[in-house]
Short mmCIF file of N, CA and C in Angstrom, two decimals:
data_model
loop_
_atom_site.label_atom_id
_atom_site.label_comp_id
_atom_site.label_asym_id
_atom_site.label_seq_id
_atom_site.Cartn_x
_atom_site.Cartn_y
_atom_site.Cartn_z
N GLY W 1231 -21.25 -14.93 14.34
CA GLY W 1231 -20.25 -13.91 14.11
C GLY W 1231 -19.50 -14.20 12.79
N CYS W 1232 -18.62 -13.27 12.61
CA CYS W 1232 -17.87 -13.25 11.29
C CYS W 1232 -16.70 -14.14 11.34
N SER W 1233 -16.56 -15.02 10.35
CA SER W 1233 -15.46 -16.05 10.44
C SER W 1233 -14.32 -15.73 9.38
N ASP W 1234 -14.46 -14.55 8.81
CA ASP W 1234 -13.50 -14.04 7.85
C ASP W 1234 -12.33 -13.23 8.50
N PRO W 1235 -11.16 -13.77 8.58
CA PRO W 1235 -10.01 -13.09 9.28
C PRO W 1235 -9.61 -11.74 8.67
N LEU W 1236 -10.06 -11.43 7.50
CA LEU W 1236 -9.86 -10.19 6.92
C LEU W 1236 -10.83 -9.04 7.42
N ALA W 1237 -11.90 -9.50 7.98
CA ALA W 1237 -13.02 -8.57 8.35
C ALA W 1237 -12.67 -7.79 9.64
N ASP W 1238 -13.23 -6.55 9.78
CA ASP W 1238 -13.05 -5.80 11.02
C ASP W 1238 -13.54 -6.47 12.22
N ASN W 1239 -14.69 -7.21 12.08
CA ASN W 1239 -15.41 -7.74 13.22
C ASN W 1239 -15.20 -9.37 13.25
N TYR W 1240 -13.96 -9.81 12.79
CA TYR W 1240 -13.62 -11.18 12.77
C TYR W 1240 -13.66 -11.73 14.22
N TRP W 1241 -14.23 -12.91 14.38
CA TRP W 1241 -14.14 -13.66 15.64
C TRP W 1241 -13.76 -15.11 15.40
N ASP W 1242 -12.60 -15.41 15.97
CA ASP W 1242 -11.92 -16.69 15.62
C ASP W 1242 -12.73 -17.97 16.02
N GLU W 1243 -13.77 -17.73 16.83
CA GLU W 1243 -14.66 -18.86 17.13
C GLU W 1243 -15.90 -18.92 16.42
N ALA W 1244 -16.14 -18.00 15.53
CA ALA W 1244 -17.30 -18.01 14.67
C ALA W 1244 -17.30 -19.13 13.63
N THR W 1245 -18.56 -19.64 13.35
CA THR W 1245 -18.62 -20.61 12.39
C THR W 1245 -19.66 -20.04 11.26
N GLU W 1246 -20.60 -19.29 11.61
CA GLU W 1246 -21.55 -18.67 10.72
C GLU W 1246 -22.23 -17.46 11.34
N CYS W 1247 -22.80 -16.68 10.42
CA CYS W 1247 -23.50 -15.41 10.93
C CYS W 1247 -24.87 -15.89 11.45
N ASP W 1248 -25.52 -14.91 12.14
CA ASP W 1248 -26.80 -15.12 12.74
C ASP W 1248 -27.91 -15.55 11.67
N ASP W 1249 -27.67 -15.12 10.39
CA ASP W 1249 -28.62 -15.52 9.40
C ASP W 1249 -28.22 -16.82 8.73
N GLY W 1250 -27.20 -17.49 9.19
CA GLY W 1250 -26.89 -18.86 8.72
C GLY W 1250 -25.85 -18.76 7.62
N SER W 1251 -25.54 -17.57 7.13
CA SER W 1251 -24.52 -17.43 6.01
C SER W 1251 -23.10 -17.55 6.60
N ALA W 1252 -22.20 -17.68 5.69
CA ALA W 1252 -20.77 -17.68 6.15
C ALA W 1252 -20.21 -16.37 6.53
N ASP W 1253 -20.68 -15.28 5.78
CA ASP W 1253 -20.01 -14.01 5.98
C ASP W 1253 -20.86 -12.73 5.64
N ASN W 1254 -22.21 -12.90 5.65
CA ASN W 1254 -23.11 -11.75 5.48
C ASN W 1254 -23.01 -10.68 6.54
N CYS W 1255 -22.52 -11.16 7.79
CA CYS W 1255 -22.45 -10.27 8.82
C CYS W 1255 -20.98 -9.63 8.98
N CYS W 1256 -20.09 -9.95 8.12
CA CYS W 1256 -18.76 -9.41 8.17
C CYS W 1256 -18.72 -7.93 7.75
N GLN W 1257 -17.96 -7.17 8.47
CA GLN W 1257 -17.85 -5.71 8.20
C GLN W 1257 -16.40 -5.42 7.82
N TYR W 1258 -16.17 -4.62 6.72
CA TYR W 1258 -14.88 -4.32 6.19
C TYR W 1258 -14.65 -2.79 6.11
N THR W 1259 -13.47 -2.34 6.40
CA THR W 1259 -13.04 -0.97 6.23
C THR W 1259 -12.38 -0.91 4.84
N GLU W 1260 -12.83 0.19 3.99
CA GLU W 1260 -12.35 0.21 2.65
C GLU W 1260 -10.89 0.47 2.76
N PRO W 1261 -10.12 -0.23 1.84
CA PRO W 1261 -8.66 -0.01 1.95
C PRO W 1261 -8.04 1.14 1.22
N VAL W 1262 -6.87 1.58 1.65
CA VAL W 1262 -6.07 2.57 0.88
C VAL W 1262 -5.45 1.86 -0.25
N LEU W 1263 -5.58 2.31 -1.46
CA LEU W 1263 -5.08 1.62 -2.69
C LEU W 1263 -3.69 2.20 -3.02
N ILE W 1264 -2.65 1.34 -3.19
CA ILE W 1264 -1.34 1.85 -3.60
C ILE W 1264 -1.04 1.01 -4.80
N ASN W 1265 -0.47 1.71 -5.84
CA ASN W 1265 -0.24 1.07 -7.16
C ASN W 1265 0.90 1.81 -7.82
N PHE W 1266 1.33 1.29 -8.94
CA PHE W 1266 2.33 1.88 -9.74
C PHE W 1266 1.72 2.84 -10.80
N GLY W 1267 2.36 4.00 -11.06
CA GLY W 1267 1.95 4.89 -12.13
C GLY W 1267 2.95 4.72 -13.24
N ALA W 1268 3.20 5.90 -13.88
CA ALA W 1268 4.23 5.96 -14.95
C ALA W 1268 5.64 5.53 -14.51
N ILE W 1269 6.28 4.77 -15.36
CA ILE W 1269 7.54 4.23 -15.11
C ILE W 1269 8.49 4.50 -16.29
N THR W 1270 9.71 4.96 -16.04
CA THR W 1270 10.70 5.27 -17.06
C THR W 1270 11.87 4.23 -16.75
N ASN W 1271 12.95 4.39 -17.34
CA ASN W 1271 14.12 3.57 -17.09
C ASN W 1271 14.80 3.86 -15.71
N ASN W 1272 14.50 4.96 -15.11
CA ASN W 1272 15.00 5.34 -13.78
C ASN W 1272 14.06 6.04 -12.86
N THR W 1273 12.91 6.33 -13.24
CA THR W 1273 11.92 6.89 -12.36
C THR W 1273 10.67 6.23 -12.30
N MET W 1274 9.95 6.33 -11.19
CA MET W 1274 8.69 5.66 -10.92
C MET W 1274 7.68 6.47 -10.15
N GLU W 1275 6.47 6.47 -10.66
CA GLU W 1275 5.44 7.09 -9.86
C GLU W 1275 4.79 6.03 -8.96
N LEU W 1276 4.52 6.44 -7.68
CA LEU W 1276 3.69 5.61 -6.86
C LEU W 1276 2.45 6.23 -6.63
N LEU W 1277 1.28 5.52 -6.82
CA LEU W 1277 0.04 6.07 -6.80
C LEU W 1277 -0.82 5.82 -5.50
N ILE W 1278 -1.67 6.69 -5.08
CA ILE W 1278 -2.56 6.35 -3.97
C ILE W 1278 -3.95 6.74 -4.22
N ASP W 1279 -4.90 5.98 -3.70
CA ASP W 1279 -6.37 6.30 -3.82
C ASP W 1279 -6.79 6.03 -2.44
N THR W 1280 -7.21 7.03 -1.67
CA THR W 1280 -7.58 6.76 -0.22
C THR W 1280 -8.91 7.33 0.14
N PRO W 1281 -9.75 6.53 0.88
CA PRO W 1281 -10.94 6.93 1.43
C PRO W 1281 -10.76 7.40 2.76
N HIS W 1282 -9.56 7.45 3.30
CA HIS W 1282 -9.28 7.96 4.59
C HIS W 1282 -8.15 9.00 4.61
N ASP W 1283 -8.15 9.82 5.76
CA ASP W 1283 -7.01 10.78 5.95
C ASP W 1283 -5.80 9.92 6.17
N VAL W 1284 -4.74 10.11 5.52
CA VAL W 1284 -3.44 9.34 5.66
C VAL W 1284 -2.44 10.15 6.36
N GLY W 1285 -1.96 9.75 7.51
CA GLY W 1285 -0.89 10.44 8.27
C GLY W 1285 0.58 9.87 8.00
N GLY W 1286 0.63 8.66 7.40
CA GLY W 1286 1.96 8.07 7.18
C GLY W 1286 1.84 6.81 6.33
N PHE W 1287 2.94 6.43 5.85
CA PHE W 1287 3.05 5.21 5.04
C PHE W 1287 4.46 4.63 5.04
N GLN W 1288 4.46 3.35 4.97
CA GLN W 1288 5.75 2.66 4.75
C GLN W 1288 5.43 1.33 4.04
N PHE W 1289 6.20 1.10 2.97
CA PHE W 1289 6.11 -0.21 2.27
C PHE W 1289 7.28 -0.45 1.46
N ASN W 1290 7.43 -1.68 0.99
CA ASN W 1290 8.57 -2.12 0.27
C ASN W 1290 8.33 -2.28 -1.10
N ILE W 1291 9.39 -2.23 -1.97
CA ILE W 1291 9.25 -2.37 -3.42
C ILE W 1291 10.34 -3.42 -3.70
N GLU W 1292 10.01 -4.62 -3.96
CA GLU W 1292 11.00 -5.64 -4.34
C GLU W 1292 11.33 -5.56 -5.93
N GLY W 1293 12.58 -5.90 -6.27
CA GLY W 1293 12.94 -5.93 -7.51
C GLY W 1293 13.72 -4.78 -8.08
N ILE W 1294 13.85 -3.74 -7.28
CA ILE W 1294 14.55 -2.46 -7.65
C ILE W 1294 15.42 -2.02 -6.42
N THR W 1295 16.34 -1.20 -6.57
CA THR W 1295 17.06 -0.44 -5.59
C THR W 1295 16.61 0.99 -5.77
N ILE W 1296 15.93 1.47 -4.72
CA ILE W 1296 15.66 2.89 -4.61
C ILE W 1296 16.90 3.75 -4.33
N ILE W 1297 17.10 4.71 -5.21
CA ILE W 1297 18.29 5.51 -5.06
C ILE W 1297 17.92 6.98 -4.73
N GLY W 1298 18.77 7.82 -4.20
CA GLY W 1298 18.46 9.19 -3.86
C GLY W 1298 18.05 9.44 -2.48
N GLY W 1299 17.56 8.45 -1.72
CA GLY W 1299 17.31 8.50 -0.30
C GLY W 1299 15.97 9.16 -0.05
N THR W 1300 15.24 9.52 -1.04
CA THR W 1300 14.04 10.30 -0.82
C THR W 1300 13.01 10.11 -1.95
N GLY W 1301 11.82 10.50 -1.67
CA GLY W 1301 10.75 10.59 -2.74
C GLY W 1301 10.48 12.06 -3.00
N THR W 1302 9.94 12.45 -4.14
CA THR W 1302 9.69 13.81 -4.37
C THR W 1302 8.33 14.01 -5.05
N GLY W 1303 7.73 15.13 -4.79
CA GLY W 1303 6.49 15.53 -5.38
C GLY W 1303 5.28 14.77 -4.90
N GLY W 1304 4.15 15.00 -5.57
CA GLY W 1304 3.02 14.22 -5.36
C GLY W 1304 2.20 14.72 -4.17
N LEU W 1305 1.13 13.87 -3.75
CA LEU W 1305 0.31 14.24 -2.68
C LEU W 1305 1.10 14.33 -1.37
N ALA W 1306 2.04 13.42 -1.18
CA ALA W 1306 2.85 13.36 0.00
C ALA W 1306 3.54 14.73 0.28
N ALA W 1307 4.15 15.27 -0.75
CA ALA W 1307 4.84 16.50 -0.76
C ALA W 1307 3.84 17.73 -0.47
N ASP W 1308 2.57 17.59 -1.12
CA ASP W 1308 1.66 18.64 -0.86
C ASP W 1308 1.26 18.61 0.59
N ALA W 1309 1.22 17.39 1.24
CA ALA W 1309 0.77 17.41 2.68
C ALA W 1309 2.01 17.70 3.64
N GLY W 1310 3.15 17.95 3.14
CA GLY W 1310 4.30 18.42 3.95
C GLY W 1310 4.96 17.07 4.50
N PHE W 1311 4.83 15.97 3.85
CA PHE W 1311 5.41 14.74 4.41
C PHE W 1311 6.96 14.86 4.19
N THR W 1312 7.68 14.23 5.11
CA THR W 1312 9.10 13.90 4.90
C THR W 1312 9.10 12.49 4.34
N ILE W 1313 9.89 12.27 3.25
CA ILE W 1313 9.95 10.98 2.67
C ILE W 1313 11.38 10.53 2.66
N SER W 1314 11.56 9.36 3.18
CA SER W 1314 12.85 8.70 3.33
C SER W 1314 12.76 7.36 2.53
N THR W 1315 13.90 6.96 1.99
CA THR W 1315 14.00 5.63 1.39
C THR W 1315 15.33 4.94 1.72
N ASN W 1316 15.27 3.64 1.61
CA ASN W 1316 16.49 2.98 1.53
C ASN W 1316 16.39 1.97 0.34
N ALA W 1317 17.21 1.00 0.27
CA ALA W 1317 17.23 0.13 -0.97
C ALA W 1317 15.92 -0.26 -1.47
N GLN W 1318 14.97 -0.80 -0.61
CA GLN W 1318 13.69 -1.28 -1.03
C GLN W 1318 12.49 -0.77 -0.28
N THR W 1319 12.73 0.18 0.71
CA THR W 1319 11.66 0.60 1.65
C THR W 1319 11.48 2.04 1.42
N ILE W 1320 10.18 2.51 1.49
CA ILE W 1320 9.85 3.91 1.42
C ILE W 1320 9.04 4.29 2.64
N LEU W 1321 9.27 5.42 3.24
CA LEU W 1321 8.59 5.79 4.50
C LEU W 1321 8.27 7.26 4.32
N GLY W 1322 7.08 7.61 4.65
CA GLY W 1322 6.61 9.03 4.55
C GLY W 1322 5.64 9.36 5.79
N PHE W 1323 5.90 10.56 6.31
CA PHE W 1323 5.01 11.10 7.36
C PHE W 1323 5.24 12.56 7.50
N SER W 1324 4.44 13.20 8.29
CA SER W 1324 4.68 14.64 8.49
C SER W 1324 5.04 14.87 9.89
N PHE W 1325 6.03 15.72 10.12
CA PHE W 1325 6.42 16.14 11.50
C PHE W 1325 5.50 17.05 12.13
N THR W 1326 4.66 17.77 11.25
CA THR W 1326 3.77 18.89 11.69
C THR W 1326 2.26 18.38 11.76
N GLY W 1327 1.98 17.10 11.51
CA GLY W 1327 0.66 16.58 11.59
C GLY W 1327 -0.17 16.67 10.35
N GLY W 1328 0.52 17.01 9.19
CA GLY W 1328 -0.21 17.08 7.89
C GLY W 1328 -0.72 15.73 7.50
N VAL W 1329 -1.73 15.60 6.73
CA VAL W 1329 -2.25 14.46 6.20
C VAL W 1329 -2.58 14.55 4.73
N ILE W 1330 -2.57 13.45 4.07
CA ILE W 1330 -3.15 13.31 2.71
C ILE W 1330 -4.57 13.18 3.00
N PRO W 1331 -5.36 14.13 2.49
CA PRO W 1331 -6.81 14.08 2.87
C PRO W 1331 -7.66 12.93 2.21
N SER W 1332 -8.69 12.43 2.91
CA SER W 1332 -9.50 11.42 2.36
C SER W 1332 -10.08 11.86 0.98
N GLY W 1333 -10.29 10.88 0.07
CA GLY W 1333 -10.75 11.25 -1.29
C GLY W 1333 -9.64 11.64 -2.23
N SER W 1334 -8.35 11.68 -1.76
CA SER W 1334 -7.24 11.94 -2.64
C SER W 1334 -6.96 10.71 -3.55
N ASN W 1335 -6.67 11.09 -4.78
CA ASN W 1335 -6.38 10.05 -5.73
C ASN W 1335 -5.47 10.54 -6.80
N GLY W 1336 -4.24 10.03 -6.76
CA GLY W 1336 -3.20 10.56 -7.70
C GLY W 1336 -1.89 10.15 -7.39
N VAL W 1337 -0.76 10.79 -7.75
CA VAL W 1337 0.56 10.45 -7.39
C VAL W 1337 0.86 10.68 -5.91
N LEU W 1338 1.26 9.61 -5.30
CA LEU W 1338 1.72 9.74 -3.86
C LEU W 1338 3.07 10.32 -3.75
N THR W 1339 4.03 9.80 -4.59
CA THR W 1339 5.29 10.38 -4.63
C THR W 1339 6.03 9.79 -5.84
N ASN W 1340 7.21 10.31 -6.17
CA ASN W 1340 8.08 9.82 -7.28
C ASN W 1340 9.31 9.36 -6.62
N ILE W 1341 9.88 8.32 -7.22
CA ILE W 1341 11.21 7.91 -6.76
C ILE W 1341 12.15 7.61 -7.84
N GLU W 1342 13.42 7.56 -7.74
CA GLU W 1342 14.42 7.16 -8.63
C GLU W 1342 14.86 5.78 -8.28
N TYR W 1343 15.15 4.95 -9.20
CA TYR W 1343 15.53 3.56 -8.94
C TYR W 1343 16.49 3.01 -9.94
N GLU W 1344 17.05 1.92 -9.63
CA GLU W 1344 17.92 1.07 -10.50
C GLU W 1344 17.31 -0.33 -10.43
N ASP W 1345 17.31 -1.00 -11.68
CA ASP W 1345 16.85 -2.36 -11.74
C ASP W 1345 17.90 -3.21 -10.95
N ILE W 1346 17.36 -4.31 -10.27
CA ILE W 1346 18.16 -5.34 -9.73
C ILE W 1346 18.44 -6.30 -10.87
N GLU W 1347 17.46 -6.47 -11.67
CA GLU W 1347 17.59 -7.42 -12.82
C GLU W 1347 17.14 -6.73 -14.08
N PRO W 1348 17.96 -6.60 -15.11
CA PRO W 1348 17.50 -5.93 -16.34
C PRO W 1348 16.18 -6.48 -16.86
N GLU W 1349 15.22 -5.55 -17.17
CA GLU W 1349 13.97 -5.86 -17.60
C GLU W 1349 13.23 -6.83 -16.65
N GLY W 1350 13.46 -6.73 -15.33
CA GLY W 1350 12.82 -7.49 -14.33
C GLY W 1350 11.45 -6.86 -14.04
N GLU W 1351 10.99 -7.17 -12.83
CA GLU W 1351 9.78 -6.59 -12.37
C GLU W 1351 9.89 -5.96 -11.00
N ALA W 1352 9.01 -5.09 -10.70
CA ALA W 1352 8.99 -4.50 -9.39
C ALA W 1352 7.64 -4.81 -8.71
N CYS W 1353 7.73 -5.17 -7.39
CA CYS W 1353 6.60 -5.64 -6.66
C CYS W 1353 6.37 -4.84 -5.39
N LEU W 1354 5.12 -4.45 -5.11
CA LEU W 1354 4.71 -3.67 -3.91
C LEU W 1354 4.33 -4.74 -2.84
N PHE W 1355 4.85 -4.52 -1.60
CA PHE W 1355 4.41 -5.48 -0.51
C PHE W 1355 4.78 -4.93 0.80
N ASN W 1356 4.38 -5.67 1.85
CA ASN W 1356 4.67 -5.35 3.29
C ASN W 1356 4.44 -3.97 3.59
N GLY W 1357 3.22 -3.59 3.43
CA GLY W 1357 2.84 -2.16 3.73
C GLY W 1357 2.06 -1.82 4.95
N VAL W 1358 2.38 -0.69 5.49
CA VAL W 1358 1.61 -0.12 6.60
C VAL W 1358 1.16 1.35 6.17
N ILE W 1359 -0.09 1.52 6.21
CA ILE W 1359 -0.60 2.90 6.06
C ILE W 1359 -1.30 3.36 7.30
N SER W 1360 -1.09 4.50 7.76
CA SER W 1360 -1.67 4.89 9.06
C SER W 1360 -2.49 6.21 8.94
N ASP W 1361 -3.41 6.37 9.83
CA ASP W 1361 -4.31 7.51 9.83
C ASP W 1361 -3.47 8.70 10.54
N GLU W 1362 -4.13 9.83 10.88
CA GLU W 1362 -3.42 11.00 11.44
C GLU W 1362 -2.93 10.70 12.96
N THR W 1363 -3.51 9.68 13.56
CA THR W 1363 -3.20 9.32 14.97
C THR W 1363 -2.22 8.19 15.02
N GLY W 1364 -1.84 7.54 13.86
CA GLY W 1364 -0.84 6.38 13.87
C GLY W 1364 -1.63 5.06 13.89
N ASN W 1365 -2.95 5.07 13.83
CA ASN W 1365 -3.74 3.81 13.76
C ASN W 1365 -3.59 3.17 12.29
N SER W 1366 -3.41 1.92 12.25
CA SER W 1366 -3.27 1.29 10.98
C SER W 1366 -4.53 1.29 10.19
N LEU W 1367 -4.39 1.48 8.86
CA LEU W 1367 -5.55 1.43 8.01
C LEU W 1367 -5.32 0.23 7.06
N PRO W 1368 -6.36 -0.31 6.57
CA PRO W 1368 -6.17 -1.51 5.57
C PRO W 1368 -5.60 -1.06 4.31
N VAL W 1369 -4.66 -1.66 3.73
CA VAL W 1369 -4.06 -1.41 2.45
C VAL W 1369 -4.21 -2.47 1.36
N GLN W 1370 -4.32 -1.98 0.23
CA GLN W 1370 -4.32 -2.94 -0.97
C GLN W 1370 -3.38 -2.50 -1.99
N PHE W 1371 -2.48 -3.45 -2.36
CA PHE W 1371 -1.55 -3.16 -3.45
C PHE W 1371 -2.11 -3.69 -4.81
N GLY W 1372 -2.10 -2.85 -5.76
CA GLY W 1372 -2.65 -3.27 -7.10
C GLY W 1372 -4.19 -3.18 -7.08
N ASN W 1373 -4.82 -3.82 -8.05
CA ASN W 1373 -6.23 -3.66 -8.25
C ASN W 1373 -7.17 -4.68 -7.54
N GLU W 1374 -6.50 -5.74 -7.05
CA GLU W 1374 -7.18 -6.87 -6.51
C GLU W 1374 -7.02 -6.87 -5.00
N PRO W 1375 -8.09 -7.25 -4.17
CA PRO W 1375 -7.99 -7.30 -2.77
C PRO W 1375 -6.85 -8.21 -2.28
N GLU W 1376 -6.15 -7.84 -1.22
CA GLU W 1376 -5.00 -8.65 -0.67
C GLU W 1376 -5.61 -9.80 0.15
N THR W 1377 -4.89 -10.92 0.04
CA THR W 1377 -5.11 -11.96 0.96
C THR W 1377 -4.23 -11.78 2.14
N ASP W 1378 -2.97 -11.30 1.89
CA ASP W 1378 -2.00 -10.94 2.93
C ASP W 1378 -1.08 -9.83 2.41
N PRO W 1379 -1.25 -8.63 2.96
CA PRO W 1379 -0.50 -7.52 2.44
C PRO W 1379 0.98 -7.63 2.64
N ASP W 1380 1.44 -8.64 3.50
CA ASP W 1380 2.83 -8.84 3.79
C ASP W 1380 3.55 -9.76 2.84
N THR W 1381 2.76 -10.20 1.88
CA THR W 1381 3.33 -11.10 0.77
C THR W 1381 2.98 -10.55 -0.57
N ILE W 1382 3.68 -11.01 -1.46
CA ILE W 1382 3.52 -10.59 -2.92
C ILE W 1382 2.48 -11.40 -3.61
N ASP W 1383 1.47 -10.72 -4.19
CA ASP W 1383 0.52 -11.42 -4.99
C ASP W 1383 0.87 -11.03 -6.43
N SER W 1384 1.49 -11.96 -7.16
CA SER W 1384 2.07 -11.66 -8.46
C SER W 1384 1.02 -11.24 -9.46
N LEU W 1385 -0.21 -11.51 -9.23
CA LEU W 1385 -1.28 -11.21 -10.19
C LEU W 1385 -1.38 -9.66 -10.42
N ASP W 1386 -1.19 -8.86 -9.36
CA ASP W 1386 -1.40 -7.40 -9.59
C ASP W 1386 -0.45 -6.57 -8.71
N ASP W 1387 0.33 -7.07 -7.81
CA ASP W 1387 1.16 -6.29 -7.00
C ASP W 1387 2.59 -5.93 -7.76
N CYS W 1388 2.68 -6.55 -8.97
CA CYS W 1388 3.94 -6.44 -9.67
C CYS W 1388 3.80 -5.72 -10.97
N ILE W 1389 4.84 -5.14 -11.46
CA ILE W 1389 4.75 -4.49 -12.87
C ILE W 1389 6.13 -4.71 -13.53
N GLN W 1390 6.06 -4.95 -14.82
CA GLN W 1390 7.23 -5.18 -15.67
C GLN W 1390 7.94 -3.90 -15.78
N LEU W 1391 9.30 -3.84 -15.56
CA LEU W 1391 10.10 -2.72 -15.75
C LEU W 1391 10.63 -2.53 -17.23
N PRO W 1392 10.79 -1.30 -17.62
CA PRO W 1392 11.21 -1.08 -19.04
C PRO W 1392 12.64 -1.58 -19.35
#
């Protein structure tokens, strides 16, 4: 069986696959990609590239204070999502069952922010992306696979602020 804890078919007692390899039998669900887009001194695009229908999202952005209490525009607005924010968390979902369709790639939403530290960095982490029925989907922040989406991988989860 599969011994990779990130695999869909992980088995904690597995030591090797039937073919003798460490992970040739592991199966993975393609993740939803979340990343930073264009950033100005007080606005930020958040991007999504999803192979799945997305019914909701929640994640944190460390290093900034999100202001305005909401996100605007993008694929989330097109899907009829309600977007709420607090200091570092953004939450979006539809009260009417709308989804961001699979194959969507572009701006998820736009937020306004203030730097916590001048010319600091912003980092994406601690994310949950769900399908239309509320089941969790795998999420990847930045361009590199996550070892743990609840922690910050400074190689690609962060971006330098202007």
